[in-house]
Amino acid sequence: MSWQAYVDTSLVASGNIDKAAIFNSEGSSVWASSSGFTIKPEEIKAVVTSFDDKSTVKKVQSEGFHIATEKFFTLKSDERSLYGKKGKEGVVIVKTLQAILVAHYPESVQAGVAANTVEQLADYLISVSY
């Protein structure tokens, strides 16, 4: 399956995600993206930095983060996952061995349902060494 197919079929077609992107694990290359879902280099760099931040209170937890120019309040941040919320919509970002999945969910989807969709794809990619 192509990276674009993972975005279109595994994430967006689930109905739980309305737009998504997949980057390499360093955040320096976009492998696939929903049309119009543009994440700035400095935004993905901040995400990558958050995965490596070992502080008691991470910068991303105290300041939030931006994806596609929208600011999100941090709900969860650890070495694998970064969840954010803005009003009733949000983002779920998960790092695998070689990729970073960035998925946006609309107001009509519960955060937990969106997180499960993205985390399951991440688990699959890890199981096949990606």
CSV table of C-alpha atoms in Angstrom, one decimal:
chain,number,residue,atom,x,y,z
A,1,MET,CA,0.0,0.0,0.0
A,2,SER,CA,1.3,3.5,-0.8
A,3,TRP,CA,1.7,6.1,1.8
A,4,GLN,CA,-1.1,8.2,0.2
A,5,ALA,CA,-3.3,5.1,0.5
A,6,TYR,CA,-2.7,5.0,4.2
A,7,VAL,CA,-3.8,8.6,4.4
A,8,ASP,CA,-6.8,8.2,2.1
A,9,THR,CA,-8.0,4.7,3.1
A,10,SER,CA,-6.8,3.9,6.6
A,11,LEU,CA,-7.3,7.4,8.1
A,12,VAL,CA,-9.7,9.6,6.2
A,13,ALA,CA,-12.0,6.9,4.8
A,14,SER,CA,-12.5,5.7,8.4
A,15,GLY,CA,-14.8,8.7,8.9
A,16,ASN,CA,-12.9,9.4,12.1
A,17,ILE,CA,-10.3,11.6,10.5
A,18,ASP,CA,-11.0,14.5,8.1
A,19,LYS,CA,-7.4,15.2,7.0
A,20,ALA,CA,-4.0,13.7,7.6
A,21,ALA,CA,-0.3,13.6,6.6
A,22,ILE,CA,2.6,11.2,7.0
A,23,PHE,CA,6.1,12.4,7.4
A,24,ASN,CA,9.4,10.6,7.8
A,25,SER,CA,10.4,10.2,11.5
A,26,GLU,CA,12.7,13.2,11.3
A,27,GLY,CA,9.9,15.4,10.0
A,28,SER,CA,12.0,16.5,7.1
A,29,SER,CA,10.0,14.9,4.3
A,30,VAL,CA,6.2,14.7,3.6
A,31,TRP,CA,5.4,11.2,2.4
A,32,ALA,CA,1.7,11.7,1.9
A,33,SER,CA,-1.0,14.3,2.7
A,34,SER,CA,-4.6,15.2,2.3
A,35,SER,CA,-5.2,17.9,-0.2
A,36,GLY,CA,-4.9,21.3,1.4
A,37,PHE,CA,-3.5,20.0,4.7
A,38,THR,CA,-0.2,21.8,4.8
A,39,ILE,CA,2.0,21.6,7.8
A,40,LYS,CA,4.8,24.1,8.0
A,41,PRO,CA,8.4,22.8,8.5
A,42,GLU,CA,8.7,24.6,11.9
A,43,GLU,CA,5.4,23.0,13.0
A,44,ILE,CA,6.6,19.5,12.4
A,45,LYS,CA,10.0,20.3,13.8
A,46,ALA,CA,8.3,21.3,17.1
A,47,VAL,CA,6.4,17.9,17.1
A,48,VAL,CA,9.7,16.0,16.5
A,49,THR,CA,11.3,18.0,19.3
A,50,SER,CA,8.4,17.1,21.7
A,51,PHE,CA,9.0,13.4,21.2
A,52,ASP,CA,12.6,13.8,22.4
A,53,ASP,CA,11.9,16.3,25.2
A,54,LYS,CA,12.5,14.5,28.6
A,55,SER,CA,11.6,17.5,30.8
A,56,THR,CA,9.1,17.0,33.6
A,57,VAL,CA,6.9,19.6,32.0
A,58,LYS,CA,7.6,19.6,28.2
A,59,LYS,CA,7.5,22.9,26.3
A,60,VAL,CA,4.7,21.6,24.2
A,61,GLN,CA,2.6,20.9,27.3
A,62,SER,CA,3.0,24.4,28.7
A,63,GLU,CA,2.8,26.3,25.3
A,64,GLY,CA,0.7,24.1,23.1
A,65,PHE,CA,1.6,23.6,19.4
A,66,HIS,CA,0.6,24.5,15.9
A,67,ILE,CA,-0.5,22.2,13.0
A,68,ALA,CA,-1.5,23.8,9.7
A,69,THR,CA,-1.3,27.2,11.3
A,70,GLU,CA,-3.9,26.3,14.0
A,71,LYS,CA,-2.9,26.3,17.7
A,72,PHE,CA,-3.8,23.3,19.7
A,73,PHE,CA,-3.8,22.8,23.5
A,74,THR,CA,-1.8,19.7,24.5
A,75,LEU,CA,-3.8,16.8,25.9
A,76,LYS,CA,-1.1,14.1,25.9
A,77,SER,CA,2.6,14.2,25.1
A,78,ASP,CA,5.1,11.3,25.4
A,79,GLU,CA,7.8,9.7,23.3
A,80,ARG,CA,5.3,8.1,21.0
A,81,SER,CA,2.1,10.3,20.9
A,82,LEU,CA,1.1,13.9,20.9
A,83,TYR,CA,-2.6,14.8,21.2
A,84,GLY,CA,-4.0,18.3,20.9
A,85,LYS,CA,-7.4,19.9,21.0
A,86,LYS,CA,-8.8,23.2,19.7
A,87,GLY,CA,-12.4,23.6,20.7
A,88,LYS,CA,-14.2,20.4,19.8
A,89,GLU,CA,-11.7,19.4,17.0
A,90,GLY,CA,-8.3,18.1,17.5
A,91,VAL,CA,-5.2,16.3,16.2
A,92,VAL,CA,-3.6,13.0,17.0
A,93,ILE,CA,0.1,12.6,16.1
A,94,VAL,CA,1.9,9.3,16.5
A,95,LYS,CA,5.5,8.3,15.8
A,96,THR,CA,6.3,4.9,14.5
A,97,LEU,CA,9.8,3.5,13.8
A,98,GLN,CA,10.2,5.4,10.5
A,99,ALA,CA,7.2,7.7,10.2
A,100,ILE,CA,5.1,10.3,11.9
A,101,LEU,CA,1.3,10.2,11.4
A,102,VAL,CA,-0.5,13.5,11.8
A,103,ALA,CA,-4.3,13.3,11.8
A,104,HIS,CA,-6.9,16.0,12.3
A,105,TYR,CA,-10.4,15.0,13.5
A,106,PRO,CA,-13.5,17.2,13.2
A,107,GLU,CA,-16.0,18.4,15.9
A,108,SER,CA,-18.3,15.5,15.2
A,109,VAL,CA,-15.7,12.8,16.2
A,110,GLN,CA,-14.8,12.0,19.8
A,111,ALA,CA,-11.1,12.3,20.6
A,112,GLY,CA,-10.8,8.7,21.8
A,113,VAL,CA,-12.3,7.3,18.6
A,114,ALA,CA,-9.9,9.4,16.5
A,115,ALA,CA,-6.9,8.4,18.7
A,116,ASN,CA,-7.8,4.7,18.3
A,117,THR,CA,-7.9,5.0,14.5
A,118,VAL,CA,-4.4,6.6,14.4
A,119,GLU,CA,-2.8,4.4,17.1
A,120,GLN,CA,-4.1,1.2,15.4
A,121,LEU,CA,-2.5,2.3,12.1
A,122,ALA,CA,0.7,3.2,14.0
A,123,ASP,CA,0.7,-0.2,15.7
A,124,TYR,CA,0.4,-1.9,12.3
A,125,LEU,CA,3.2,0.1,10.7
A,126,ILE,CA,5.5,-0.7,13.7
A,127,SER,CA,4.6,-4.4,13.3
A,128,VAL,CA,5.8,-4.3,9.7
A,129,SER,CA,9.0,-2.4,10.7
A,130,TYR,CA,7.8,1.0,9.7
